[in-house]
PDB file of C-alpha atoms in Angstrom:
ATOM      1  CA  TYR A  89     -13.099  -8.805  22.079  1.00 98.00           C
ATOM      2  CA  VAL A  90     -10.580 -10.975  23.080  1.00 97.00           C
ATOM      3  CA  VAL A  91      -7.152 -10.970  21.166  1.00 97.00           C
ATOM      4  CA  HIS A  92      -6.195 -14.984  21.159  1.00 95.00           C
ATOM      5  CA  TYR A  93      -3.222 -17.298  20.013  1.00 93.00           C
ATOM      6  CA  LYS A  94      -5.516 -20.454  18.818  1.00 92.00           C
ATOM      7  CA  LYS A  95      -3.054 -22.912  20.114  1.00 92.00           C
ATOM      8  CA  LEU A  96      -3.910 -21.596  24.060  1.00 92.00           C
ATOM      9  CA  VAL A  97      -7.005 -23.770  24.246  1.00 94.00           C
ATOM     10  CA  ASP A  98      -6.830 -23.757  27.883  1.00 93.00           C
ATOM     11  CA  ARG A  99      -7.030 -20.043  28.169  1.00 93.00           C
ATOM     12  CA  LYS A 100      -9.568 -19.821  25.844  1.00 95.00           C
ATOM     13  CA  LYS A 101     -12.054 -21.962  27.880  1.00 96.00           C
ATOM     14  CA  ILE A 102     -11.412 -19.773  30.925  1.00 96.00           C
ATOM     15  CA  ILE A 103     -12.189 -16.447  29.732  1.00 96.00           C
ATOM     16  CA  GLU A 104     -14.936 -17.797  27.793  1.00 96.00           C
ATOM     17  CA  ASN A 105     -16.416 -19.248  30.925  1.00 96.00           C
ATOM     18  CA  SER A 106     -15.924 -16.180  32.894  1.00 96.00           C
ATOM     19  CA  LEU A 107     -17.576 -14.040  30.184  1.00 97.00           C
ATOM     20  CA  SER A 108     -20.310 -16.210  29.772  1.00 96.00           C
ATOM     21  CA  ASN A 109     -21.488 -16.653  33.375  1.00 95.00           C
ATOM     22  CA  TYR A 110     -21.607 -13.098  33.395  1.00 95.00           C
ATOM     23  CA  GLY A 111     -23.882 -12.765  30.485  1.00 94.00           C
ATOM     24  CA  MET A 112     -20.966 -10.709  28.583  1.00 94.00           C
ATOM     25  CA  PRO A 113     -21.315 -11.319  24.876  1.00 95.00           C
ATOM     26  CA  TYR A 114     -17.626 -11.717  23.083  1.00 97.00           C
ATOM     27  CA  TYR A 115     -15.653 -12.382  20.084  1.00 97.00           C
ATOM     28  CA  PHE A 116     -12.174 -13.880  19.717  1.00 97.00           C
ATOM     29  CA  GLU A 117      -9.825 -12.655  17.654  1.00 96.00           C
ATOM     30  CA  SER A 118      -7.784 -15.092  16.339  1.00 93.00           C
ATOM     31  CA  ASP A 119      -6.882 -14.612  12.705  1.00 93.00           C
ATOM     32  CA  TYR A 120      -3.608 -14.021  12.884  1.00 94.00           C
ATOM     33  CA  ASP A 121      -1.552 -16.838  13.347  1.00 89.00           C
ATOM     34  CA  ARG A 122       2.480 -16.333  14.068  1.00 91.00           C
ATOM     35  CA  GLU A 123       3.208 -19.380  12.357  1.00 90.00           C
ATOM     36  CA  ASN A 124       2.161 -18.380   8.754  1.00 87.00           C
ATOM     37  CA  LEU A 125       1.508 -14.430   8.786  1.00 94.00           C
ATOM     38  CA  ASP A 126       0.797 -12.815   5.448  1.00 92.00           C
ATOM     39  CA  PRO A 127       3.988 -11.435   3.804  1.00 93.00           C
ATOM     40  CA  SER A 128       2.111  -7.973   3.350  1.00 91.00           C
ATOM     41  CA  ASP A 129       1.310  -8.071   7.055  1.00 91.00           C
ATOM     42  CA  LYS A 130       4.902  -8.724   8.094  1.00 94.00           C
ATOM     43  CA  LYS A 131       6.345  -5.953   5.640  1.00 94.00           C
ATOM     44  CA  LYS A 132       5.037  -3.622   8.261  1.00 96.00           C
ATOM     45  CA  PHE A 133       6.999  -4.542  10.881  1.00 97.00           C
ATOM     46  CA  SER A 134      10.803  -4.600  11.255  1.00 96.00           C
ATOM     47  CA  THR A 135      12.182  -8.266  10.856  1.00 95.00           C
ATOM     48  CA  ASN A 136      13.538  -7.635  14.663  1.00 95.00           C
ATOM     49  CA  LEU A 137      10.041  -8.095  15.748  1.00 96.00           C
ATOM     50  CA  GLU A 138       9.208 -11.204  16.782  1.00 96.00           C
ATOM     51  CA  ASP A 139       6.172 -12.652  14.572  1.00 96.00           C
ATOM     52  CA  SER A 140       4.301 -13.783  17.902  1.00 95.00           C
ATOM     53  CA  TYR A 141       4.338  -9.439  18.804  1.00 96.00           C
ATOM     54  CA  LYS A 142       3.263  -8.946  15.074  1.00 97.00           C
ATOM     55  CA  ALA A 143       0.401 -11.151  15.273  1.00 96.00           C
ATOM     56  CA  ASN A 144      -0.527  -9.714  18.374  1.00 96.00           C
ATOM     57  CA  PHE A 145      -0.422  -6.045  16.987  1.00 98.00           C
ATOM     58  CA  LEU A 146      -2.459  -7.137  14.278  1.00 97.00           C
ATOM     59  CA  SER A 147      -5.281  -8.847  16.454  1.00 97.00           C
ATOM     60  CA  HIS A 148      -5.610  -5.382  18.068  1.00 98.00           C
ATOM     61  CA  ILE A 149      -6.073  -3.302  14.862  1.00 98.00           C
ATOM     62  CA  LYS A 150      -8.402  -6.154  13.751  1.00 98.00           C
ATOM     63  CA  CYS A 151     -10.477  -5.359  16.860  1.00 98.00           C
ATOM     64  CA  TYR A 152     -10.377  -1.847  16.186  1.00 98.00           C
ATOM     65  CA  ASP A 153     -11.756  -2.262  12.782  1.00 98.00           C
ATOM     66  CA  LEU A 154     -14.641  -4.422  13.943  1.00 98.00           C
ATOM     67  CA  LEU A 155     -15.772  -1.916  16.660  1.00 98.00           C
ATOM     68  CA  CYS A 156     -15.714   0.805  13.783  1.00 98.00           C
ATOM     69  CA  LYS A 157     -17.455  -1.289  11.446  1.00 98.00           C
ATOM     70  CA  SER A 158     -20.149  -2.124  14.522  1.00 98.00           C
ATOM     71  CA  ASP A 159     -23.059  -0.257  15.886  1.00 97.00           C
ATOM     72  CA  ASP A 160     -21.070   0.197  19.284  1.00 97.00           C
ATOM     73  CA  ASP A 161     -19.650   3.266  20.790  1.00 98.00           C
ATOM     74  CA  TYR A 162     -16.958   1.387  22.185  1.00 98.00           C
ATOM     75  CA  ALA A 163     -15.461  -1.867  23.075  1.00 98.00           C
ATOM     76  CA  LEU A 164     -13.595  -3.772  25.774  1.00 98.00           C
ATOM     77  CA  ILE A 165     -10.469  -5.581  24.329  1.00 98.00           C
ATOM     78  CA  LEU A 166      -8.671  -8.374  26.365  1.00 97.00           C
ATOM     79  CA  GLU A 167      -5.531 -10.492  25.724  1.00 96.00           C
ATOM     80  CA  ASP A 168      -6.475 -13.744  26.833  1.00 94.00           C
ATOM     81  CA  ASP A 169      -4.401 -13.814  29.756  1.00 93.00           C
ATOM     82  CA  SER A 170      -6.240 -11.019  31.094  1.00 95.00           C
ATOM     83  CA  VAL A 171      -9.657 -12.801  32.697  1.00 95.00           C
ATOM     84  CA  PRO A 172     -12.236 -10.604  34.218  1.00 96.00           C
ATOM     85  CA  GLY A 173     -13.603 -11.803  37.612  1.00 96.00           C
ATOM     86  CA  LYS A 174     -16.142 -10.833  40.196  1.00 96.00           C
ATOM     87  CA  LEU A 175     -14.039  -7.475  40.948  1.00 97.00           C
ATOM     88  CA  PHE A 176     -14.448  -6.306  37.474  1.00 98.00           C
ATOM     89  CA  TYR A 177     -18.206  -7.345  37.328  1.00 97.00           C
ATOM     90  CA  GLU A 178     -19.068  -6.120  40.215  1.00 97.00           C
ATOM     91  CA  ASN A 179     -17.481  -2.269  39.993  1.00 97.00           C
ATOM     92  CA  ILE A 180     -17.099  -1.687  35.947  1.00 97.00           C
ATOM     93  CA  GLU A 181     -20.700   0.138  35.489  1.00 97.00           C
ATOM     94  CA  ASN A 182     -19.727   2.246  38.380  1.00 97.00           C
ATOM     95  CA  TYR A 183     -16.249   3.145  36.978  1.00 98.00           C
ATOM     96  CA  LEU A 184     -17.759   3.716  33.272  1.00 98.00           C
ATOM     97  CA  LYS A 185     -20.011   6.472  34.841  1.00 97.00           C
ATOM     98  CA  LYS A 186     -17.304   8.220  35.982  1.00 97.00           C
ATOM     99  CA  LEU A 187     -15.388   7.969  32.404  1.00 98.00           C
ATOM    100  CA  PRO A 188     -15.565  11.275  30.411  1.00 97.00           C
ATOM    101  CA  LYS A 189     -17.703  10.313  27.541  1.00 96.00           C
ATOM    102  CA  ASP A 190     -14.889  11.954  25.051  1.00 96.00           C
ATOM    103  CA  PHE A 191     -12.736   9.557  26.443  1.00 98.00           C
ATOM    104  CA  GLY A 192     -10.448   7.605  24.009  1.00 98.00           C
ATOM    105  CA  LEU A 193      -8.703   4.736  25.809  1.00 98.00           C
ATOM    106  CA  PHE A 194      -9.719   3.767  29.406  1.00 98.00           C
ATOM    107  CA  PHE A 195      -6.903   0.958  30.797  1.00 98.00           C
ATOM    108  CA  VAL A 196      -8.701  -1.199  33.699  1.00 98.00           C
ATOM    109  CA  SER A 197      -5.503  -3.240  34.119  1.00 97.00           C
ATOM    110  CA  GLU A 198      -2.219  -2.436  35.636  1.00 95.00           C
ATOM    111  CA  GLY A 199      -0.813  -4.335  33.027  1.00 91.00           C
ATOM    112  CA  LYS A 200       2.375  -6.433  32.726  1.00 90.00           C
ATOM    113  CA  ASP A 201       4.627  -3.713  33.713  1.00 91.00           C
ATOM    114  CA  GLN A 202       2.328  -3.444  36.957  1.00 93.00           C
ATOM    115  CA  LEU A 203       1.751   0.208  36.343  1.00 94.00           C
ATOM    116  CA  ASN A 204      -0.422   2.459  38.760  1.00 95.00           C
ATOM    117  CA  ILE A 205      -1.399   5.719  39.898  1.00 96.00           C
ATOM    118  CA  PRO A 206       1.199   6.623  42.776  1.00 95.00           C
ATOM    119  CA  ARG A 207      -0.863   7.031  46.055  1.00 95.00           C
ATOM    120  CA  TYR A 208       0.238  10.200  46.554  1.00 95.00           C
ATOM    121  CA  LEU A 209      -1.697  11.223  43.664  1.00 95.00           C
ATOM    122  CA  ARG A 210      -4.945   9.224  44.578  1.00 96.00           C
ATOM    123  CA  ARG A 211      -8.228  11.134  45.869  1.00 96.00           C
ATOM    124  CA  PRO A 212     -10.804   9.609  48.262  1.00 96.00           C
ATOM    125  CA  PHE A 213     -13.609   8.279  46.285  1.00 94.00           C
ATOM    126  CA  LYS A 214     -11.767   8.501  42.597  1.00 97.00           C
ATOM    127  CA  LYS A 215     -11.782   5.646  40.353  1.00 97.00           C
ATOM    128  CA  VAL A 216     -10.895   7.373  36.899  1.00 98.00           C
ATOM    129  CA  TYR A 217      -7.754   9.463  36.639  1.00 98.00           C
ATOM    130  CA  LYS A 218      -6.943  11.441  33.414  1.00 97.00           C
ATOM    131  CA  LYS A 219      -3.551   9.849  32.541  1.00 96.00           C
ATOM    132  CA  ASP A 220      -0.482  12.313  30.653  1.00 93.00           C
ATOM    133  CA  SER A 221       1.063  11.561  27.562  1.00 93.00           C
ATOM    134  CA  GLN A 222       4.418  11.840  28.597  1.00 89.00           C
ATOM    135  CA  PRO A 223       6.749   9.122  30.011  1.00 88.00           C
ATOM    136  CA  VAL A 224       6.776   9.513  33.922  1.00 88.00           C
ATOM    137  CA  SER A 225       8.943   7.295  36.616  1.00 86.00           C
ATOM    138  CA  TRP A 226       5.749   5.372  37.728  1.00 88.00           C
ATOM    139  CA  GLY A 227       3.492   5.434  34.450  1.00 85.00           C
ATOM    140  CA  GLY A 228       5.778   3.962  31.961  1.00 84.00           C
ATOM    141  CA  ALA A 229       6.558   5.207  28.609  1.00 86.00           C
ATOM    142  CA  GLY A 230       3.623   7.527  28.043  1.00 90.00           C
ATOM    143  CA  ALA A 231      -0.272   6.751  28.352  1.00 95.00           C
ATOM    144  CA  SER A 232      -0.926   3.202  27.552  1.00 95.00           C
ATOM    145  CA  ARG A 233      -0.813   0.857  30.175  1.00 94.00           C
ATOM    146  CA  ASN A 234       0.574  -2.441  28.283  1.00 94.00           C
ATOM    147  CA  ALA A 235      -2.575  -3.482  26.242  1.00 95.00           C
ATOM    148  CA  ASP A 236      -3.630  -6.508  28.241  1.00 95.00           C
ATOM    149  CA  ALA A 237      -7.139  -4.647  29.109  1.00 97.00           C
ATOM    150  CA  TYR A 238      -8.770  -1.523  27.926  1.00 98.00           C
ATOM    151  CA  PHE A 239     -11.956   0.028  26.778  1.00 98.00           C
ATOM    152  CA  ILE A 240     -11.490   1.964  23.335  1.00 98.00           C
ATOM    153  CA  SER A 241     -13.931   4.457  22.078  1.00 98.00           C
ATOM    154  CA  LYS A 242     -14.954   3.878  18.518  1.00 98.00           C
ATOM    155  CA  LYS A 243     -13.933   7.583  17.494  1.00 98.00           C
ATOM    156  CA  TYR A 244     -10.219   6.705  18.368  1.00 98.00           C
ATOM    157  CA  ALA A 245     -10.355   3.332  17.036  1.00 98.00           C
ATOM    158  CA  GLN A 246     -10.927   4.525  13.970  1.00 98.00           C
ATOM    159  CA  VAL A 247      -7.788   6.799  14.373  1.00 98.00           C
ATOM    160  CA  LEU A 248      -5.484   4.216  15.396  1.00 98.00           C
ATOM    161  CA  PHE A 249      -6.891   2.058  12.517  1.00 98.00           C
ATOM    162  CA  ASP A 250      -6.022   4.384   9.674  1.00 98.00           C
ATOM    163  CA  GLU A 251      -2.967   5.291  11.286  1.00 98.00           C
ATOM    164  CA  PHE A 252      -1.958   1.612  10.838  1.00 97.00           C
ATOM    165  CA  ASP A 253      -3.493   1.239   7.455  1.00 96.00           C
ATOM    166  CA  ASP A 254      -1.342   4.012   5.896  1.00 95.00           C
ATOM    167  CA  GLU A 255       0.334   2.425   2.919  1.00 93.00           C
ATOM    168  CA  ASN A 256       3.787   3.655   4.182  1.00 94.00           C
ATOM    169  CA  PHE A 257       3.113   2.207   7.820  1.00 96.00           C
ATOM    170  CA  PHE A 258       6.047   0.879   9.501  1.00 97.00           C
ATOM    171  CA  THR A 259       6.943   0.066  13.160  1.00 97.00           C
ATOM    172  CA  GLU A 260       9.790  -1.466  14.998  1.00 96.00           C
ATOM    173  CA  THR A 261       7.771  -1.753  18.011  1.00 97.00           C
ATOM    174  CA  THR A 262       4.794  -3.555  20.043  1.00 97.00           C
ATOM    175  CA  ILE A 263       1.101  -2.363  20.304  1.00 97.00           C
ATOM    176  CA  ASP A 264       1.618  -0.726  23.352  1.00 96.00           C
ATOM    177  CA  TRP A 265       4.465   1.369  22.391  1.00 96.00           C
ATOM    178  CA  TRP A 266       3.291   2.069  19.012  1.00 97.00           C
ATOM    179  CA  MET A 267      -0.067   3.371  20.840  1.00 97.00           C
ATOM    180  CA  ASN A 268       1.703   5.746  22.776  1.00 96.00           C
ATOM    181  CA  SER A 269       2.989   7.523  19.867  1.00 96.00           C
ATOM    182  CA  VAL A 270      -0.461   7.857  18.275  1.00 97.00           C
ATOM    183  CA  ILE A 271      -1.465   9.290  21.483  1.00 97.00           C
ATOM    184  CA  ARG A 272       0.475  12.140  21.462  1.00 96.00           C
ATOM    185  CA  LYS A 273       0.415  12.840  18.136  1.00 97.00           C
ATOM    186  CA  HIS A 274      -3.753  13.196  18.565  1.00 97.00           C
ATOM    187  CA  GLU A 275      -3.684  14.151  21.972  1.00 97.00           C
ATOM    188  CA  ILE A 276      -6.388  11.118  22.803  1.00 98.00           C
ATOM    189  CA  PRO A 277      -7.625  11.363  26.002  1.00 98.00           C
ATOM    190  CA  VAL A 278      -6.619   8.331  27.959  1.00 98.00           C
ATOM    191  CA  TYR A 279      -7.746   7.460  31.421  1.00 98.00           C
ATOM    192  CA  TRP A 280      -6.502   4.909  34.105  1.00 98.00           C
ATOM    193  CA  ALA A 281      -8.452   2.852  36.569  1.00 98.00           C
ATOM    194  CA  GLU A 282      -7.174   3.054  40.058  1.00 97.00           C
ATOM    195  CA  PRO A 283      -7.508   0.689  41.696  1.00 96.00           C
ATOM    196  CA  PHE A 284      -7.347  -1.681  38.649  1.00 97.00           C
ATOM    197  CA  LEU A 285     -10.095  -4.050  37.947  1.00 98.00           C
ATOM    198  CA  ILE A 286      -8.488  -6.936  36.259  1.00 97.00           C
ATOM    199  CA  GLU A 287      -5.495  -8.989  36.801  1.00 93.00           C
ATOM    200  CA  THR A 288      -3.043  -9.763  33.830  1.00 88.00           C
ATOM    201  CA  ASN A 289      -0.230 -12.160  33.213  1.00 69.00           C
ATOM    202  CA  LYS A 290      -1.653 -15.245  34.485  1.00 67.00           C
ATOM    203  CA  TYR A 291       0.527 -17.274  32.767  1.00 65.00           C
ATOM    204  CA  GLU A 292       3.888 -18.046  32.003  1.00 57.00           C
ATOM    205  CA  THR A 293       3.847 -16.217  28.966  1.00 59.00           C
ATOM    206  CA  SER A 294       1.677 -13.592  27.663  1.00 59.00           C
ATOM    207  CA  PHE A 295       0.665 -14.907  24.370  1.00 58.00           C
TER     208      PHE A 295
END
């Protein structure tokens, strides 16, 4: 699933070419347009949050819902500035083999904040690291690694979707920061790829 803003036509072409060339099926989620968000959707967010972030948040949630209604056990979610390259396609199968089957989220990009497992914690030949849900100096505000490129299991996509779908849902923050609170609440098992496999933030603006 690719989270995409319709006006960024060139980005769509670039990531579409990458996915097509390697035979990876894909779907662009672009239903939520920052210029005309439905009032019923906007009321779930603080007025202090820019509409671009609201639309991005809603697009991720829509991807979770689509995964839950599909026959797939997990999915890769990409923002359209996170284009998989040769490094990803040649290594992802090996990484996924090392990923525990009960995973909830698996972040394969270092994210816009360039979050990485520090060298003193890395081990030879180890590619997949479990990330604690608490904030640390080198790992941001919790277990999320921004929201640029990550795998999510159907089980925990449902958990995240249900949290959002609650009639009393309200947030003042972005999708990645909100993820951290849900990860802690439900003890979602989160893993990071190190070395990471997808470069992100390739453009002047993220979305």
